[in-house]
């Protein structure tokens, strides 16, 4: 990409976040996770120079490679499908937050590995908020999310469950996307007494809408890193 292009894209995204945030609430704080999965360490370094510190990856191998190639520490977020045989490798990378814990069984697995390593891992419960539109997608059904969240809290003492994540709806209809975000927000609100602080939703195509529905963490890849978005 031409010099400064990344910086300009980041600035534009930050501007749009700010506008959406202010119209939702002046008191709302929204954190941007720059999803670097389409990108290389050079681009990450450029964004680092602009002040961006939180980056998201969806594959354990890619995260490991980028982390070890970069000379400065970053706040890494794991957002992808996590296979059981990759849990140990992921834990050893000391990621800040795993967004994509989409079942009680996976939470139990991660918890067991954490116990063996005598450590605690911060996670989010991934919710499928539009099962009609994306039946194959990762995540617990929104109707069961509260119960499973509390089950994890009760049984997985080496996990710190900090909130929920959703991909929204794989639809181009804004009403369907809005409905999915509203469902996720309702689950998040119902869990506020159980320590839920993070509502991770919104990607390149829909993060302004997600912020309008109360998202306080968004995951943006393409709009920052892809030349033609
Ligand atoms: C790739 C990915 C993103 C970023 O998507 P863009 O549309 O490129 O912004 C966000 N969240 C998850 C879980 C992803 O896999």
Short mmCIF file of C-alpha atoms and ligand atoms in Angstrom, two decimals:
data_model
loop_
_atom_site.label_atom_id
_atom_site.label_comp_id
_atom_site.label_asym_id
_atom_site.label_seq_id
_atom_site.Cartn_x
_atom_site.Cartn_y
_atom_site.Cartn_z
CA UNK A 1 0.00 0.00 0.00
CA UNK A 2 1.22 3.55 -0.64
CA UNK A 3 2.86 5.27 2.26
CA UNK A 4 0.41 6.80 4.74
CA UNK A 5 -2.54 4.89 3.26
CA UNK A 6 -2.86 2.75 6.38
CA UNK A 7 -2.60 5.75 8.64
CA UNK A 8 -5.38 7.48 6.71
CA UNK A 9 -7.61 4.42 6.80
CA UNK A 10 -7.12 4.07 10.53
CA UNK A 11 -7.89 7.75 11.02
CA UNK A 12 -11.10 7.42 9.01
CA UNK A 13 -12.24 4.37 11.00
CA UNK A 14 -11.48 6.16 14.27
CA UNK A 15 -13.50 9.14 13.09
CA UNK A 16 -16.49 6.95 12.23
CA UNK A 17 -16.22 5.17 15.59
CA UNK A 18 -16.18 8.53 17.37
CA UNK A 19 -19.26 9.76 15.56
CA UNK A 20 -21.18 6.55 16.27
CA UNK A 21 -20.04 6.54 19.89
CA UNK A 22 -21.12 10.13 20.55
CA UNK A 23 -24.56 9.55 19.08
CA UNK A 24 -24.98 6.44 21.26
CA UNK A 25 -23.68 8.03 24.46
CA UNK A 26 -20.96 10.50 25.38
CA UNK A 27 -20.04 8.18 28.24
CA UNK A 28 -19.57 5.12 26.06
CA UNK A 29 -16.00 3.93 25.51
CA UNK A 30 -15.43 1.85 22.36
CA UNK A 31 -12.25 -0.15 21.86
CA UNK A 32 -11.00 -0.95 18.37
CA UNK A 33 -9.38 -4.31 17.71
CA UNK A 34 -7.49 -4.10 14.42
CA UNK A 35 -7.97 -7.51 12.80
CA UNK A 36 -4.63 -8.15 11.13
CA UNK A 37 -5.41 -11.61 9.71
CA UNK A 38 -5.20 -10.35 6.10
CA UNK A 39 -2.04 -8.49 6.77
CA UNK A 40 1.68 -8.67 7.51
CA UNK A 41 3.94 -7.49 10.30
CA UNK A 42 5.00 -4.44 8.32
CA UNK A 43 1.43 -3.13 8.30
CA UNK A 44 1.08 -3.96 12.00
CA UNK A 45 4.24 -1.97 12.72
CA UNK A 46 2.85 0.99 10.81
CA UNK A 47 -0.34 0.95 12.87
CA UNK A 48 1.70 0.56 16.03
CA UNK A 49 3.49 3.78 15.10
CA UNK A 50 0.04 5.42 14.90
CA UNK A 51 -0.76 4.30 18.44
CA UNK A 52 -2.85 1.18 17.77
CA UNK A 53 -2.06 -1.55 20.33
CA UNK A 54 -4.85 -4.15 20.12
CA UNK A 55 -4.74 -6.64 17.23
CA UNK A 56 -6.88 -9.66 16.40
CA UNK A 57 -5.96 -12.91 14.67
CA UNK A 58 -8.10 -15.92 13.84
CA UNK A 59 -5.41 -18.60 13.45
CA UNK A 60 -3.05 -19.72 16.20
CA UNK A 61 -0.11 -20.27 13.81
CA UNK A 62 -0.47 -16.78 12.30
CA UNK A 63 -0.65 -15.17 15.71
CA UNK A 64 2.46 -17.05 16.85
CA UNK A 65 4.41 -16.06 13.73
CA UNK A 66 3.45 -12.38 13.91
CA UNK A 67 3.99 -12.13 17.63
CA UNK A 68 7.48 -13.57 17.43
CA UNK A 69 8.42 -11.43 14.41
CA UNK A 70 7.46 -8.14 16.05
CA UNK A 71 10.00 -6.41 18.29
CA UNK A 72 7.41 -4.77 20.60
CA UNK A 73 4.67 -6.18 22.82
CA UNK A 74 1.06 -5.90 21.64
CA UNK A 75 -2.32 -6.72 23.08
CA UNK A 76 -3.36 -9.82 21.12
CA UNK A 77 -6.97 -10.95 20.72
CA UNK A 78 -7.86 -14.40 19.43
CA UNK A 79 -11.09 -14.29 17.42
CA UNK A 80 -11.11 -17.49 15.35
CA UNK A 81 -12.41 -21.01 15.55
CA UNK A 82 -10.27 -22.73 18.20
CA UNK A 83 -9.50 -26.40 17.71
CA UNK A 84 -8.84 -28.49 20.81
CA UNK A 85 -5.36 -29.46 19.66
CA UNK A 86 -4.38 -25.78 19.42
CA UNK A 87 -5.46 -24.72 22.93
CA UNK A 88 -2.06 -25.24 24.59
CA UNK A 89 -0.24 -23.40 21.84
CA UNK A 90 -2.67 -20.50 22.11
CA UNK A 91 -2.38 -20.30 25.90
CA UNK A 92 1.41 -20.21 25.61
CA UNK A 93 1.11 -17.07 23.48
CA UNK A 94 -0.44 -15.22 26.43
CA UNK A 95 -3.19 -13.54 24.46
CA UNK A 96 -5.09 -10.77 26.22
CA UNK A 97 -8.54 -12.13 25.38
CA UNK A 98 -10.11 -15.11 23.58
CA UNK A 99 -13.35 -13.85 21.96
CA UNK A 100 -14.46 -17.08 20.36
CA UNK A 101 -15.42 -19.55 23.08
CA UNK A 102 -18.54 -20.91 21.45
CA UNK A 103 -19.54 -23.82 23.69
CA UNK A 104 -19.44 -25.02 27.28
CA UNK A 105 -17.31 -27.97 26.16
CA UNK A 106 -14.65 -25.67 24.71
CA UNK A 107 -14.69 -23.54 27.88
CA UNK A 108 -14.12 -26.69 29.94
CA UNK A 109 -11.20 -27.72 27.72
CA UNK A 110 -9.52 -24.33 27.99
CA UNK A 111 -10.16 -24.29 31.73
CA UNK A 112 -8.53 -27.71 32.17
CA UNK A 113 -5.40 -26.58 30.29
CA UNK A 114 -5.31 -23.39 32.36
CA UNK A 115 -5.50 -25.41 35.57
CA UNK A 116 -2.59 -27.57 34.43
CA UNK A 117 -0.57 -24.43 33.66
CA UNK A 118 -1.71 -22.76 36.89
CA UNK A 119 -2.97 -19.66 35.17
CA UNK A 120 -6.10 -17.74 34.33
CA UNK A 121 -7.32 -16.78 30.84
CA UNK A 122 -9.77 -14.02 29.97
CA UNK A 123 -12.50 -15.10 27.57
CA UNK A 124 -15.79 -14.03 25.97
CA UNK A 125 -18.68 -16.35 25.24
CA UNK A 126 -19.46 -16.32 21.52
CA UNK A 127 -23.16 -16.07 20.76
CA UNK A 128 -24.89 -17.03 17.55
CA UNK A 129 -27.49 -14.29 17.37
CA UNK A 130 -28.87 -15.16 13.95
CA UNK A 131 -29.11 -18.97 13.82
CA UNK A 132 -31.54 -18.74 10.88
CA UNK A 133 -29.08 -16.84 8.71
CA UNK A 134 -25.97 -18.71 9.79
CA UNK A 135 -26.85 -22.14 11.20
CA UNK A 136 -23.31 -23.50 10.77
CA UNK A 137 -21.63 -20.62 12.59
CA UNK A 138 -19.75 -20.94 15.80
CA UNK A 139 -21.40 -19.85 19.02
CA UNK A 140 -24.14 -20.77 21.47
CA UNK A 141 -27.75 -20.07 20.56
CA UNK A 142 -28.85 -16.71 21.98
CA UNK A 143 -31.68 -18.39 23.88
CA UNK A 144 -29.20 -20.53 25.81
CA UNK A 145 -26.42 -17.99 26.17
CA UNK A 146 -27.25 -16.73 29.68
CA UNK A 147 -27.48 -20.22 31.10
CA UNK A 148 -24.22 -21.35 29.49
CA UNK A 149 -22.45 -18.16 30.59
CA UNK A 150 -23.43 -18.82 34.22
CA UNK A 151 -22.44 -22.46 33.85
CA UNK A 152 -18.95 -21.39 32.77
CA UNK A 153 -18.73 -18.89 35.65
CA UNK A 154 -19.64 -21.60 38.11
CA UNK A 155 -17.52 -24.44 36.75
CA UNK A 156 -14.47 -22.90 35.10
CA UNK A 157 -12.54 -21.20 37.87
CA UNK A 158 -9.44 -20.65 35.74
CA UNK A 159 -11.37 -18.61 33.21
CA UNK A 160 -12.32 -14.98 33.66
CA UNK A 161 -15.49 -14.55 31.66
CA UNK A 162 -15.68 -10.89 30.75
CA UNK A 163 -18.62 -10.69 28.38
CA UNK A 164 -19.95 -11.80 25.03
CA UNK A 165 -18.97 -11.72 21.36
CA UNK A 166 -21.13 -12.04 18.27
CA UNK A 167 -20.58 -12.01 14.52
CA UNK A 168 -24.07 -10.57 13.97
CA UNK A 169 -26.01 -11.82 10.95
CA UNK A 170 -24.50 -12.95 7.67
CA UNK A 171 -27.06 -10.86 5.84
CA UNK A 172 -27.09 -7.65 3.82
CA UNK A 173 -30.45 -6.66 5.31
CA UNK A 174 -29.81 -3.98 7.96
CA UNK A 175 -32.96 -5.03 9.83
CA UNK A 176 -31.66 -8.57 10.26
CA UNK A 177 -28.23 -7.31 11.33
CA UNK A 178 -29.86 -4.89 13.79
CA UNK A 179 -32.02 -7.64 15.20
CA UNK A 180 -28.97 -9.85 15.77
CA UNK A 181 -27.13 -7.01 17.53
CA UNK A 182 -30.16 -6.20 19.66
CA UNK A 183 -30.43 -9.84 20.75
CA UNK A 184 -26.76 -9.89 21.73
CA UNK A 185 -27.13 -6.61 23.65
CA UNK A 186 -30.11 -8.05 25.55
CA UNK A 187 -28.05 -11.06 26.64
CA UNK A 188 -25.17 -8.76 27.61
CA UNK A 189 -27.47 -6.55 29.72
CA UNK A 190 -29.00 -9.58 31.44
CA UNK A 191 -25.47 -10.68 32.41
CA UNK A 192 -24.30 -7.33 33.79
CA UNK A 193 -24.82 -8.63 37.33
CA UNK A 194 -22.55 -11.58 36.47
CA UNK A 195 -19.55 -9.45 35.58
CA UNK A 196 -20.14 -8.99 31.84
CA UNK A 197 -18.22 -5.85 30.81
CA UNK A 198 -17.30 -6.44 27.19
CA UNK A 199 -19.73 -6.51 24.28
CA UNK A 200 -17.64 -7.44 21.24
CA UNK A 201 -19.62 -6.98 18.03
CA UNK A 202 -19.26 -5.15 14.74
CA UNK A 203 -16.90 -5.75 11.81
CA UNK A 204 -15.98 -3.64 8.77
CA UNK A 205 -19.41 -3.71 7.17
CA UNK A 206 -21.47 -3.06 10.27
CA UNK A 207 -19.49 -1.61 13.19
CA UNK A 208 -21.33 1.71 13.25
CA UNK A 209 -24.60 -0.18 13.55
CA UNK A 210 -23.07 -2.35 16.28
CA UNK A 211 -22.01 0.74 18.24
CA UNK A 212 -25.55 2.09 17.86
CA UNK A 213 -26.63 -1.12 19.60
CA UNK A 214 -24.20 -0.72 22.47
CA UNK A 215 -21.03 -2.52 21.33
CA UNK A 216 -17.99 -1.41 23.33
CA UNK A 217 -15.42 -3.50 21.43
CA UNK A 218 -15.35 -3.79 17.64
CA UNK A 219 -13.20 -5.96 15.36
CA UNK A 220 -12.27 -4.26 12.11
CA UNK A 221 -10.04 -5.88 9.48
CA UNK A 222 -10.83 -5.20 5.83
CA UNK A 223 -11.58 -1.51 6.12
CA UNK A 224 -8.16 -0.86 7.64
CA UNK A 225 -5.92 -3.43 5.95
CA UNK A 226 -7.40 -4.09 2.53
CA UNK A 227 -6.51 -1.77 -0.28
CA UNK A 228 -9.86 -2.02 -2.00
CA UNK A 229 -12.58 -2.23 0.58
C1 LIG B 1 -12.17 -11.57 10.08
C2 LIG B 1 -12.96 -11.29 11.29
C3 LIG B 1 -13.28 -9.97 11.64
C4 LIG B 1 -12.93 -8.77 10.77
O1 LIG B 1 -13.73 -8.78 9.63
P1 LIG B 1 -13.69 -7.59 8.55
O2 LIG B 1 -14.97 -7.75 7.82
O3 LIG B 1 -12.52 -7.83 7.70
O4 LIG B 1 -13.62 -6.32 9.30
C5 LIG B 1 -13.97 -9.77 12.82
N1 LIG B 1 -14.31 -10.80 13.62
C6 LIG B 1 -14.05 -12.08 13.31
C7 LIG B 1 -14.48 -13.15 14.24
C8 LIG B 1 -13.36 -12.36 12.14
O5 LIG B 1 -13.09 -13.65 11.83
#
